[in-house]
Each structure stands twice: as structure tokens, then as C-alpha cells.
Short mmCIF file of C-alpha atoms in Angstrom, two decimals:
data_model
loop_
_atom_site.label_atom_id
_atom_site.label_comp_id
_atom_site.label_asym_id
_atom_site.label_seq_id
_atom_site.Cartn_x
_atom_site.Cartn_y
_atom_site.Cartn_z
CA MET A 1 -39.90 -43.65 14.61
CA GLU A 2 -42.08 -41.23 12.65
CA LEU A 3 -40.19 -38.91 10.28
CA HIS A 4 -41.59 -35.70 11.81
CA LYS A 5 -40.64 -36.84 15.30
CA LEU A 6 -37.12 -37.67 14.14
CA LEU A 7 -36.72 -34.33 12.39
CA ARG A 8 -37.43 -32.45 15.62
CA PHE A 9 -33.87 -33.30 16.63
CA LEU A 10 -32.58 -31.68 13.47
CA GLN A 11 -32.65 -27.93 14.13
CA PRO A 12 -32.45 -25.85 12.11
CA TYR A 13 -33.69 -27.57 8.98
CA MET A 14 -35.74 -26.49 6.01
CA THR A 15 -39.43 -26.39 6.97
CA PHE A 16 -41.03 -29.67 5.98
CA LYS A 17 -44.78 -30.33 5.97
CA GLY A 18 -44.95 -33.38 3.75
CA GLU A 19 -45.80 -36.98 4.50
CA ASN A 20 -44.95 -38.51 7.83
CA PRO A 21 -43.79 -42.08 7.14
CA GLU A 22 -42.50 -44.48 9.75
CA ILE A 23 -38.70 -44.62 9.56
CA THR A 24 -37.42 -48.17 10.10
CA ALA A 25 -33.71 -47.56 9.42
CA ILE A 26 -31.19 -44.86 8.54
CA VAL A 27 -28.66 -45.66 5.81
CA ASN A 28 -26.12 -43.80 3.70
CA ASP A 29 -25.36 -46.70 1.37
CA ASN A 30 -27.82 -47.25 -1.46
CA ARG A 31 -27.10 -50.99 -1.36
CA LYS A 32 -28.42 -51.20 2.21
CA VAL A 33 -31.76 -49.49 1.56
CA THR A 34 -34.82 -51.41 2.73
CA PRO A 35 -38.49 -50.33 2.70
CA GLY A 36 -38.97 -47.55 5.27
CA SER A 37 -35.32 -46.43 5.25
CA LEU A 38 -34.25 -42.81 5.60
CA PHE A 39 -31.49 -42.39 3.00
CA VAL A 40 -28.79 -39.82 3.77
CA CYS A 41 -26.89 -38.46 0.75
CA ILE A 42 -23.19 -38.08 1.58
CA GLU A 43 -20.70 -36.41 -0.74
CA GLY A 44 -17.70 -38.74 -0.55
CA TYR A 45 -14.19 -38.62 -2.00
CA THR A 46 -15.08 -40.70 -5.06
CA VAL A 47 -18.89 -40.92 -5.18
CA ASP A 48 -21.79 -38.59 -4.34
CA GLY A 49 -24.73 -40.12 -2.50
CA HIS A 50 -27.08 -37.67 -4.22
CA ASP A 51 -26.52 -39.63 -7.44
CA PHE A 52 -28.06 -42.70 -5.80
CA ALA A 53 -31.11 -41.05 -4.23
CA ALA A 54 -33.45 -42.08 -7.06
CA SER A 55 -32.28 -45.68 -6.77
CA ALA A 56 -32.85 -45.53 -3.00
CA ALA A 57 -36.41 -44.34 -3.60
CA GLU A 58 -37.03 -47.20 -6.03
CA LYS A 59 -35.88 -49.67 -3.36
CA GLY A 60 -38.42 -48.35 -0.89
CA ALA A 61 -36.69 -45.51 0.94
CA ALA A 62 -39.32 -43.50 2.84
CA ALA A 63 -37.45 -40.17 2.74
CA VAL A 64 -34.14 -38.60 1.80
CA ILE A 65 -31.80 -36.19 3.60
CA ALA A 66 -29.88 -34.13 1.03
CA GLN A 67 -27.86 -30.96 0.55
CA ARG A 68 -29.83 -29.88 -2.50
CA GLU A 69 -33.31 -30.27 -3.93
CA LEU A 70 -33.98 -33.61 -5.64
CA ASP A 71 -36.84 -34.52 -7.97
CA LEU A 72 -38.26 -37.53 -6.12
CA ASP A 73 -41.74 -38.79 -5.23
CA ILE A 74 -40.78 -39.20 -1.57
CA PRO A 75 -40.03 -36.51 1.03
CA VAL A 76 -36.67 -34.78 0.55
CA ILE A 77 -35.32 -32.81 3.51
CA VAL A 78 -32.58 -30.37 2.51
CA VAL A 79 -29.90 -29.53 5.09
CA LYS A 80 -26.62 -27.61 4.92
CA ASN A 81 -24.42 -30.54 5.96
CA THR A 82 -25.66 -34.12 5.60
CA LYS A 83 -22.75 -35.62 7.55
CA ARG A 84 -23.56 -33.45 10.55
CA ALA A 85 -27.29 -34.17 10.15
CA MET A 86 -26.59 -37.91 9.94
CA ALA A 87 -24.78 -37.84 13.30
CA VAL A 88 -27.69 -36.02 14.97
CA LEU A 89 -30.28 -38.34 13.43
CA ALA A 90 -28.35 -41.51 14.23
CA ASP A 91 -27.99 -40.49 17.86
CA ALA A 92 -31.74 -39.80 18.09
CA PHE A 93 -32.89 -42.84 16.10
CA TYR A 94 -30.92 -45.25 18.29
CA GLY A 95 -32.07 -43.61 21.51
CA GLN A 96 -28.87 -41.77 22.44
CA PRO A 97 -27.16 -45.02 23.47
CA SER A 98 -23.79 -43.52 24.48
CA LYS A 99 -25.55 -41.82 27.42
CA GLN A 100 -26.26 -45.31 28.75
CA LEU A 101 -22.54 -46.21 28.69
CA HIS A 102 -19.45 -45.22 30.61
CA LEU A 103 -17.61 -44.16 27.44
CA ILE A 104 -13.85 -43.73 27.17
CA GLY A 105 -12.23 -42.32 24.01
CA ILE A 106 -8.52 -42.57 23.22
CA THR A 107 -6.75 -40.41 20.67
CA GLY A 108 -3.11 -39.87 19.72
CA THR A 109 -0.67 -40.90 17.01
CA ASN A 110 0.69 -44.03 18.66
CA GLY A 111 -0.46 -46.34 21.43
CA LYS A 112 -4.24 -46.11 20.96
CA THR A 113 -4.80 -49.82 20.37
CA THR A 114 -2.65 -51.07 23.24
CA THR A 115 -4.06 -48.47 25.62
CA SER A 116 -7.65 -49.31 24.67
CA HIS A 117 -7.04 -53.02 25.31
CA LEU A 118 -5.39 -52.27 28.63
CA ILE A 119 -8.30 -50.10 29.75
CA GLU A 120 -10.83 -52.68 28.58
CA LYS A 121 -9.12 -55.37 30.66
CA ILE A 122 -8.93 -53.11 33.71
CA LEU A 123 -12.66 -52.44 33.44
CA ALA A 124 -13.55 -56.09 32.84
CA ASP A 125 -11.42 -57.27 35.79
CA ALA A 126 -13.28 -54.76 37.96
CA GLY A 127 -16.57 -56.44 37.09
CA ARG A 128 -17.74 -54.14 34.29
CA LYS A 129 -19.37 -55.57 31.16
CA THR A 130 -17.33 -54.05 28.37
CA GLY A 131 -17.33 -53.09 24.71
CA LEU A 132 -14.39 -52.11 22.51
CA ILE A 133 -14.15 -50.26 19.18
CA GLY A 134 -10.80 -49.92 17.45
CA THR A 135 -8.30 -50.67 14.73
CA MET A 136 -8.36 -54.44 15.15
CA TYR A 137 -12.03 -55.20 15.73
CA THR A 138 -15.23 -54.24 17.52
CA LYS A 139 -16.05 -56.23 20.64
CA ILE A 140 -19.48 -56.35 22.27
CA ALA A 141 -19.30 -58.31 25.51
CA ASP A 142 -17.79 -61.64 24.35
CA GLU A 143 -18.44 -61.25 20.61
CA THR A 144 -16.02 -59.68 18.14
CA PHE A 145 -16.72 -58.20 14.71
CA GLU A 146 -14.50 -57.03 11.83
CA VAL A 147 -14.07 -53.30 11.22
CA LYS A 148 -13.21 -51.10 8.22
CA ASN A 149 -12.04 -47.96 10.02
CA THR A 150 -10.39 -47.27 13.38
CA THR A 151 -13.41 -45.10 14.21
CA PRO A 152 -16.62 -45.97 12.30
CA GLU A 153 -18.82 -43.29 10.73
CA SER A 154 -21.64 -41.99 12.92
CA LEU A 155 -24.39 -44.36 11.74
CA THR A 156 -22.34 -47.47 12.41
CA LEU A 157 -21.04 -46.01 15.65
CA GLN A 158 -24.45 -45.22 17.14
CA SER A 159 -25.83 -48.57 15.96
CA THR A 160 -22.91 -50.29 17.70
CA PHE A 161 -23.52 -48.38 20.92
CA ARG A 162 -27.19 -49.44 20.74
CA LYS A 163 -26.16 -53.09 20.40
CA MET A 164 -23.77 -52.69 23.33
CA ALA A 165 -26.44 -51.18 25.57
CA ASP A 166 -28.96 -53.87 24.56
CA ALA A 167 -26.37 -56.55 25.37
CA GLY A 168 -25.97 -55.18 28.89
CA VAL A 169 -22.60 -53.49 28.26
CA ASP A 170 -22.05 -50.71 30.79
CA SER A 171 -18.54 -49.52 29.82
CA ALA A 172 -17.13 -48.96 26.33
CA VAL A 173 -13.63 -48.07 25.17
CA MET A 174 -12.92 -46.74 21.69
CA GLU A 175 -10.03 -45.48 19.61
CA VAL A 176 -10.76 -42.06 18.13
CA SER A 177 -8.83 -41.20 14.97
CA SER A 178 -7.98 -37.68 13.82
CA HIS A 179 -9.95 -38.31 10.60
CA ALA A 180 -13.04 -39.20 12.65
CA LEU A 181 -12.68 -36.09 14.78
CA ASP A 182 -12.19 -33.81 11.79
CA GLU A 183 -15.14 -35.33 9.91
CA GLY A 184 -17.48 -35.22 12.90
CA ARG A 185 -18.01 -38.99 13.09
CA ILE A 186 -18.14 -38.87 16.89
CA HIS A 187 -20.72 -36.07 17.08
CA GLY A 188 -23.40 -37.28 19.48
CA CYS A 189 -21.02 -39.42 21.54
CA ASP A 190 -21.25 -38.65 25.25
CA PHE A 191 -17.70 -39.36 26.44
CA ASN A 192 -17.00 -39.64 30.15
CA ILE A 193 -13.22 -39.85 29.76
CA ALA A 194 -10.89 -38.72 26.97
CA VAL A 195 -7.31 -40.03 26.82
CA PHE A 196 -4.39 -38.52 24.89
CA THR A 197 -1.36 -40.71 24.14
CA ASN A 198 1.04 -38.60 22.04
CA LEU A 199 1.34 -36.48 18.91
CA THR A 200 3.97 -37.14 16.23
CA GLN A 201 3.97 -36.86 12.45
CA ASP A 202 1.33 -38.89 10.65
CA HIS A 203 -1.62 -38.41 8.26
CA LEU A 204 -0.24 -35.21 6.72
CA ASP A 205 -1.65 -36.42 3.42
CA TYR A 206 -5.03 -35.60 4.99
CA HIS A 207 -4.35 -32.82 7.52
CA LYS A 208 -1.58 -31.11 5.47
CA THR A 209 0.13 -29.53 8.50
CA MET A 210 1.04 -30.59 12.04
CA ASP A 211 -0.96 -27.64 13.37
CA GLU A 212 -4.11 -28.97 11.71
CA TYR A 213 -3.34 -32.51 12.90
CA ARG A 214 -2.89 -31.27 16.47
CA ARG A 215 -6.10 -29.25 16.24
CA ALA A 216 -8.06 -32.29 15.07
CA LYS A 217 -6.88 -34.41 18.01
CA GLY A 218 -7.79 -31.62 20.40
CA LEU A 219 -11.45 -31.73 19.34
CA LEU A 220 -11.97 -34.78 21.56
CA PHE A 221 -11.13 -32.76 24.66
CA ALA A 222 -12.96 -29.62 23.58
CA GLN A 223 -16.10 -31.72 23.01
CA LEU A 224 -16.17 -33.17 26.54
CA GLY A 225 -18.48 -30.30 27.43
CA SER A 226 -18.30 -27.35 29.79
CA SER A 227 -20.87 -28.27 32.46
CA TYR A 228 -20.02 -30.15 35.66
CA ASN A 229 -21.91 -33.16 36.93
CA HIS A 230 -20.33 -33.90 40.30
CA GLU A 231 -22.06 -37.26 40.51
CA GLU A 232 -20.45 -38.33 37.23
CA PRO A 233 -17.49 -36.04 36.52
CA LYS A 234 -15.68 -36.03 33.19
CA TYR A 235 -11.92 -36.45 32.88
CA ALA A 236 -9.15 -35.71 30.40
CA ILE A 237 -6.12 -38.00 30.77
CA LEU A 238 -3.13 -36.13 29.33
CA ASN A 239 0.52 -37.01 28.64
CA SER A 240 2.57 -34.33 30.42
CA ASP A 241 5.66 -35.27 28.38
CA ASP A 242 3.94 -34.24 25.13
CA PRO A 243 3.76 -30.47 24.41
CA ALA A 244 0.30 -30.81 22.85
CA SER A 245 -1.17 -31.62 26.26
CA ALA A 246 -0.83 -27.99 27.37
CA GLU A 247 -3.14 -26.94 24.53
CA TYR A 248 -5.60 -29.75 25.23
CA GLU A 249 -5.75 -28.86 28.92
CA LYS A 250 -6.79 -25.34 27.93
CA SER A 251 -9.38 -26.78 25.52
CA THR A 252 -11.28 -28.80 28.10
CA ALA A 253 -13.37 -27.98 31.14
CA ALA A 254 -13.04 -31.58 32.34
CA HIS A 255 -10.94 -32.60 35.31
CA VAL A 256 -7.37 -33.36 34.21
CA ILE A 257 -5.23 -36.31 35.29
CA SER A 258 -1.69 -36.03 33.93
CA TYR A 259 0.81 -38.83 33.46
CA GLY A 260 4.41 -38.98 32.34
CA ILE A 261 8.00 -40.01 32.85
CA ASP A 262 10.23 -37.01 32.18
CA GLN A 263 7.98 -34.20 33.46
CA GLU A 264 6.09 -33.74 36.71
CA ALA A 265 2.69 -35.45 36.56
CA ASP A 266 -0.10 -36.81 38.74
CA LEU A 267 0.97 -40.30 37.69
CA ARG A 268 4.70 -40.61 37.11
CA ALA A 269 7.01 -43.54 36.44
CA ILE A 270 10.47 -43.41 38.04
CA ASN A 271 13.32 -45.87 38.62
CA ILE A 272 12.60 -47.63 35.32
CA GLN A 273 14.32 -50.95 34.64
CA MET A 274 13.93 -52.86 31.37
CA THR A 275 14.92 -56.35 30.27
CA SER A 276 14.06 -58.46 27.23
CA GLY A 277 11.31 -60.04 29.31
CA GLY A 278 9.58 -57.05 30.86
CA THR A 279 9.68 -53.64 32.52
CA GLU A 280 9.64 -52.50 36.14
CA PHE A 281 9.11 -49.03 37.56
CA ASP A 282 7.93 -47.19 40.62
CA LEU A 283 4.64 -45.35 40.22
CA ILE A 284 4.33 -42.04 42.04
CA SER A 285 0.66 -41.10 42.45
CA PRO A 286 -1.72 -39.18 44.70
CA PHE A 287 -2.41 -42.55 46.31
CA GLY A 288 1.21 -43.17 47.25
CA GLU A 289 4.08 -45.08 45.65
CA HIS A 290 3.56 -48.48 44.00
CA LYS A 291 5.91 -50.99 42.39
CA VAL A 292 4.77 -52.02 38.90
CA SER A 293 6.13 -55.09 37.07
CA LEU A 294 5.00 -55.39 33.45
CA LYS A 295 5.30 -58.30 31.05
CA MET A 296 5.55 -55.72 28.24
CA ILE A 297 8.76 -53.96 27.27
CA GLY A 298 9.66 -50.50 26.10
CA LYS A 299 9.23 -46.93 27.26
CA PHE A 300 6.15 -46.64 25.05
CA SER A 301 4.58 -49.49 27.04
CA ILE A 302 5.03 -47.49 30.24
CA TYR A 303 3.21 -44.52 28.71
CA ASN A 304 0.36 -46.78 27.60
CA VAL A 305 0.07 -48.27 31.09
CA LEU A 306 0.20 -44.86 32.79
CA ALA A 307 -2.59 -43.60 30.53
CA SER A 308 -4.61 -46.71 31.36
CA ILE A 309 -4.05 -46.23 35.07
CA GLY A 310 -5.36 -42.68 34.73
CA ALA A 311 -8.49 -43.89 32.93
CA GLY A 312 -8.98 -46.61 35.54
CA ILE A 313 -8.76 -44.12 38.41
CA ALA A 314 -11.22 -41.81 36.63
CA SER A 315 -13.54 -44.81 36.29
CA GLY A 316 -13.56 -45.30 40.04
CA ILE A 317 -11.35 -48.40 40.21
CA SER A 318 -8.78 -48.79 42.99
CA ILE A 319 -5.17 -48.28 41.97
CA SER A 320 -4.13 -51.66 43.39
CA GLN A 321 -6.75 -53.41 41.23
CA ILE A 322 -5.66 -51.40 38.18
CA ILE A 323 -1.99 -52.32 38.63
CA LYS A 324 -2.85 -56.00 39.13
CA SER A 325 -4.74 -56.02 35.82
CA ALA A 326 -1.99 -54.17 33.92
CA GLU A 327 0.68 -56.55 35.22
CA GLU A 328 -1.16 -59.52 33.71
CA VAL A 329 -1.13 -58.17 30.15
CA LYS A 330 1.48 -59.77 27.91
CA GLY A 331 0.79 -57.48 24.99
CA VAL A 332 -1.56 -56.88 22.08
CA ALA A 333 -1.45 -58.65 18.73
CA GLY A 334 0.99 -56.99 16.33
CA ARG A 335 2.27 -54.56 18.96
CA PHE A 336 5.87 -55.52 19.67
CA GLU A 337 4.76 -59.14 19.31
CA THR A 338 7.48 -61.80 19.36
CA VAL A 339 7.59 -64.68 16.90
CA ASP A 340 9.11 -67.75 18.53
CA ALA A 341 9.72 -70.86 16.46
CA GLY A 342 12.68 -72.16 18.48
CA GLN A 343 15.29 -69.84 16.94
CA ASP A 344 18.25 -68.42 18.88
CA PHE A 345 17.59 -64.84 17.74
CA SER A 346 14.61 -62.55 18.33
CA VAL A 347 11.92 -61.70 15.79
CA ILE A 348 9.49 -58.92 16.65
CA VAL A 349 6.47 -57.78 14.63
CA ASP A 350 5.30 -54.24 15.35
CA TYR A 351 2.67 -51.88 13.93
CA SER A 352 5.14 -48.97 14.00
CA HIS A 353 4.33 -47.07 10.80
CA THR A 354 5.25 -43.53 11.86
CA PRO A 355 8.74 -42.08 12.36
CA ASP A 356 8.26 -41.73 16.10
CA SER A 357 6.81 -45.21 16.66
CA LEU A 358 9.62 -46.78 14.60
CA LYS A 359 12.20 -44.85 16.63
CA ASN A 360 10.58 -45.99 19.87
CA ALA A 361 10.53 -49.61 18.76
CA LEU A 362 14.16 -49.60 17.64
CA GLU A 363 15.31 -47.79 20.79
CA THR A 364 13.65 -50.53 22.82
CA VAL A 365 15.28 -53.23 20.71
CA LYS A 366 18.72 -51.65 21.27
CA GLN A 367 18.31 -52.13 25.00
CA PHE A 368 18.44 -55.92 24.76
CA ALA A 369 19.96 -56.73 21.34
CA LEU A 370 23.29 -58.48 21.80
CA LYS A 371 24.52 -58.16 18.22
CA ARG A 372 22.92 -57.03 14.96
CA ILE A 373 19.54 -55.35 14.54
CA PHE A 374 17.67 -55.98 11.30
CA ALA A 375 14.97 -53.38 10.64
CA ILE A 376 12.52 -54.34 7.91
CA VAL A 377 10.70 -51.13 7.05
CA GLY A 378 8.20 -50.05 4.40
CA CYS A 379 5.80 -47.17 3.82
CA GLY A 380 2.18 -47.36 2.70
CA GLY A 381 1.06 -46.02 -0.64
CA ASP A 382 -1.49 -43.21 -1.03
CA ARG A 383 -0.47 -41.89 2.38
CA ASP A 384 1.77 -39.15 3.81
CA ARG A 385 4.80 -39.13 1.49
CA SER A 386 6.79 -36.74 3.66
CA LYS A 387 7.41 -39.38 6.31
CA ARG A 388 9.04 -41.86 3.90
CA PRO A 389 12.59 -40.43 4.02
CA LEU A 390 12.18 -39.98 7.79
CA MET A 391 11.32 -43.65 8.26
CA ALA A 392 14.36 -44.65 6.24
CA GLU A 393 16.61 -42.28 8.17
CA ILE A 394 15.47 -43.70 11.51
CA ALA A 395 15.95 -47.28 10.30
CA CYS A 396 19.53 -46.49 9.28
CA GLN A 397 20.26 -44.58 12.48
CA TYR A 398 18.93 -47.14 14.96
CA SER A 399 19.65 -50.48 13.28
CA THR A 400 22.75 -52.19 11.94
CA ASP A 401 20.96 -53.79 8.99
CA PRO A 402 18.12 -51.65 7.58
CA ILE A 403 16.06 -53.34 4.89
CA PHE A 404 13.60 -51.26 2.88
CA THR A 405 10.62 -53.13 1.45
CA SER A 406 6.95 -52.81 0.49
CA ASP A 407 4.16 -52.23 3.00
CA ASN A 408 0.72 -51.71 1.41
CA PRO A 409 1.64 -49.90 -1.83
CA ARG A 410 -2.04 -49.56 -2.82
CA SER A 411 -2.26 -47.61 -6.09
CA GLU A 412 1.36 -46.42 -6.04
CA ASP A 413 4.39 -48.02 -7.66
CA PRO A 414 6.26 -49.90 -4.87
CA ILE A 415 9.61 -48.99 -6.43
CA GLN A 416 8.77 -45.27 -6.36
CA ILE A 417 7.85 -45.53 -2.68
CA LEU A 418 11.25 -47.10 -2.01
CA ARG A 419 12.96 -44.32 -3.96
CA ASP A 420 11.14 -41.76 -1.81
CA MET A 421 12.50 -43.53 1.27
CA GLU A 422 16.02 -43.60 -0.12
CA GLU A 423 15.99 -39.82 -0.51
CA GLY A 424 16.50 -39.58 3.25
CA VAL A 425 19.56 -41.84 3.46
CA LYS A 426 21.89 -40.91 0.62
CA GLY A 427 25.35 -42.26 1.39
CA GLU A 428 24.04 -44.62 4.10
CA SER A 429 24.31 -48.40 4.07
CA TYR A 430 21.05 -50.29 3.59
CA LYS A 431 19.44 -53.03 1.50
CA THR A 432 16.37 -52.68 -0.68
CA ILE A 433 14.17 -55.73 -1.30
CA ALA A 434 10.83 -54.74 -2.82
CA ASP A 435 9.10 -58.07 -2.14
CA ARG A 436 8.13 -58.09 1.57
CA LYS A 437 8.18 -61.87 1.89
CA GLU A 438 11.62 -62.02 0.32
CA ALA A 439 12.85 -59.27 2.69
CA ILE A 440 11.67 -61.20 5.76
CA HIS A 441 13.24 -64.44 4.50
CA TYR A 442 16.50 -62.60 3.81
CA ALA A 443 16.70 -61.22 7.35
CA VAL A 444 15.87 -64.56 8.95
CA LYS A 445 18.40 -66.38 6.77
CA ASN A 446 21.18 -63.97 7.73
CA ALA A 447 20.39 -63.58 11.45
CA SER A 448 22.64 -65.20 14.06
CA LYS A 449 22.40 -65.96 17.76
CA GLY A 450 21.69 -62.80 19.77
CA ASP A 451 20.46 -60.76 16.78
CA VAL A 452 17.06 -59.05 16.67
CA ILE A 453 14.81 -58.68 13.62
CA LEU A 454 12.16 -55.96 13.79
CA ILE A 455 9.46 -56.30 11.12
CA ALA A 456 7.74 -52.91 11.20
CA GLY A 457 4.63 -51.34 9.73
CA LYS A 458 1.84 -53.90 9.43
CA GLY A 459 1.58 -55.43 12.89
CA HIS A 460 -1.69 -57.36 13.27
CA GLU A 461 -2.71 -56.93 9.61
CA THR A 462 -3.29 -60.16 7.71
CA TYR A 463 -3.29 -58.72 4.20
CA GLN A 464 -1.24 -56.72 1.73
CA GLN A 465 -2.91 -54.32 -0.71
CA VAL A 466 -1.22 -53.99 -4.08
CA GLY A 467 -3.15 -51.94 -6.62
CA ASN A 468 -6.79 -52.98 -6.40
CA GLN A 469 -5.93 -56.46 -5.17
CA VAL A 470 -5.76 -57.60 -1.57
CA PHE A 471 -3.56 -60.63 -0.81
CA ASP A 472 -3.30 -62.72 2.35
CA PHE A 473 -0.14 -61.63 4.15
CA ASP A 474 0.72 -61.90 7.83
CA ASP A 475 4.21 -60.82 8.91
CA ARG A 476 4.04 -63.26 11.83
CA LEU A 477 3.22 -66.27 9.68
CA VAL A 478 5.78 -65.34 7.03
CA ALA A 479 8.48 -64.94 9.69
CA LYS A 480 7.62 -68.28 11.28
CA GLU A 481 7.70 -69.95 7.89
CA ALA A 482 11.13 -68.40 7.19
CA ILE A 483 12.48 -69.59 10.55
CA GLU A 484 11.24 -73.13 10.00
CA GLU A 485 12.87 -73.22 6.55
CA ARG A 486 16.33 -72.30 7.88
#
């Protein structure tokens, strides 16, 4: 695409009458520059893309988007905000691919990954060709790719949508993080459906306050648009049991489908029965009452399924087909995933890394644990420190044998993280084992028939980051190894 043609999408911008090269790619990483690239200078947390503009020009960049004048021999287009400009340009360069997709975005503190997988299955079972973007991977039809962030930055995102559309994908589901919303990574995304799971404390290292965190999540619903297309209406799927939903309902002009358990809702679960093997409930809906039998356990699983049912209905799928698909799901990797190596006690690996998700997981465990509950809990380094004592407090309150250990300490001292946790449980009984592998082996060695071990925090992750080093570490494999060594 010619530079001048591309810049027409970027209004207002500083008047530019220079050369008009053919733009073959848009990049914001100097290492990815190829001849004909448009290089976008982004001011990051640790590096400033403006410092690499000259290098980009030497590698053949055709033009540069910047926030200040640069002394280069190629066109430099100065804008107020390069991140915002990058989103606009990426959407235009890739041919506005999200408009070619039935796009569903899911935001919330907990449950995004499970809900996205549930919705993707519901769509696929209904004959849609699907794509998925989230914490675990990106999936385009039958191919999967590794990811760095829950929600990619705008260039990667629009490029991915283009690949999906070219591969014949008609429906895409993506997790939308609060960071991505706040930073404008999803600008240019034409969502058809926005789903809200819940809002509890997390990421206060970034957002600083719960009010700011709540505001960031709400951007997804405010950005659904205010016009009505009755041939393709837009929907907000909101959790009526979460107080934030009232604010989000006011923020959106989209049609609202509510779901819940405790409060009145369009989709409501009643007569809930849980066992160690699954969950049953009656679904009250505008389409009548339906019996639902899940292979997943826990109240949080019901919320995830209800949200998925709402998204399925908004996607035009029959409720009977939606329920059939949901009932077939056994779970998602690292989300309340059992480790079975022939032992007579339960071992569960869960991604619960927030106070609320840990509480939910342990409350579920208490419903079927016959004896002791071991809770192996850690907190990540370089993240919200205020939740550390809360995590410890919940572990002590809802388990018989809390064990504090390392998660991903990153640049922080693991011992200091543990001390921060211990501030919330002075006088309580617990065990501290800094080495995560040793903590898992300890719990397995001391567990007896009927006990439950919950290994919380890392879920599907297959690594542990200590300082600048990343080591192979999978809670599931370590637990299985410990069981086999008993």
C-alpha cells in the first residue's frame, strides 16, 4: 500500500508532502525491519523506539511514524500518540480484518481462558470455523501458535485477524486484558459480542486502584459502539452477581444479556448440585428451563458456562445445541486440572493467582475433600504486592495445611515475597518452603487417602522465571513425579 494512501486513515496528522514509497510491512521492532517497512517508534517501559529509528532506516525502512522530529533521510511522520496511530494504521494496512469476523471479546479478572475455550467449542460444534486468541495460545482453524501476552499489541492482533480471515475463519474468540484495554491495543477491533466474567483484585501494580481497574475493563463495553445494526446486533454479556456489571450496562448501547446465580438474570442457574465428578443445575432462561450436567466442578465453572451460553445465544445458536457442547467439556489445561497417577488422594493444579480465584478454588475443594486440604500457594514477583498477604490469609482460612512457596519471583527475592505473604497470617499455622518443587513433594509425601492437594498459581505454565533466567517447570509433571516416587 502506498504511504500517502495509508496516511489518509490517520487523521489528524502533520501535513506530509514527501515521497510516496510502497509500504510492504508495518513494524515496531527494529529487529523485524525489512526493505519497505513502515517503522513505528513506541516509547516503552524500558526502551524508546525513537532511539532505533536510524537503525531502521539503515535496514531499509521506507518511512517512520514518530512523536517528535527525527533527522533521517526517509519520510518521518510526526503524530501525537504513536501507539494510537499504530492501531489505526494496522487496521487499515491489513484491510480491517475484524469486520470480516464474528468477533467475541472476553474480559474480567478470572475465568477468561475457560470461558473463551467454552465459547470456541460452542461455535465450532455449530459449524463455525473458529479462531482463538488468549493466555495459552493463538489458534487459527486447526493450527496453534505460542503467545507472549494475553492480548497482543495492535500490530500482531490485526495481522492475526488477517491470517484468520484468509484461512476462512468466520468466528473468533479472544481474551481481552485490562492492560490491553488501557493501552489501546484493541483499537480498531470490531467486536460483535463483549463478555464480562467478574472483577476482583488484581494488577494493582499497574492500575493502582480498583476504580481504575474497573474503568479499564469497562472500556470493552463502551467501545462496542452506539449505532444499531438490526441485521447484526451487538451484545454485552454481563454477570448480574458482580456489582461492576451495573456500570458496564450504563456504558454500552449494545443489547444486554445478563447471567448469574444469586441475583435475577436472563440466564440463571438454580438447584445446583456438586460432586467431585461434576456439577448439575437447572438453567432458567427466556427459552424455558433446561437441565445442565457438567463434567467440570465448582461455582466458578457455572459462571463460565452461563457466560458462554449467553455468547452462544447472541451468536444465533440454539440453546439446546449450546448446552450439549458445554456438557462435553471436561475442562481446560491448568484450570482446576486433576493429576492422576493412581494415588488415593486428589491433586489439583489451578491457575488461581488472585485472592478471589484462590478462595473460589479452595471453597470448591472443601465441598468434596474428606480429610485434609493442602494449599500450595505463591505470589509472582514484580506484580501487585498488596495481594500477597491476602493470598496467604485465604490459604490459611480455607485449607488445613497451607504451604507458602515461590511462584515466578522474577527480579524479586523469593524470601521477601514469602515475608510479604506472612504479614497477613501472623499467629496462624502454616509451612514455608521456598523451593516450589520441594513444596509439592512435601505435600504429596504427607497426603493420605481422602486428602486434597491444591497447587495454585501457575496452572498451564511450563516454566518458572527466577531473575533473568527461565527454567522448565510444570506443576502437573512435578506432582506426577512426586506421586510416582512415594
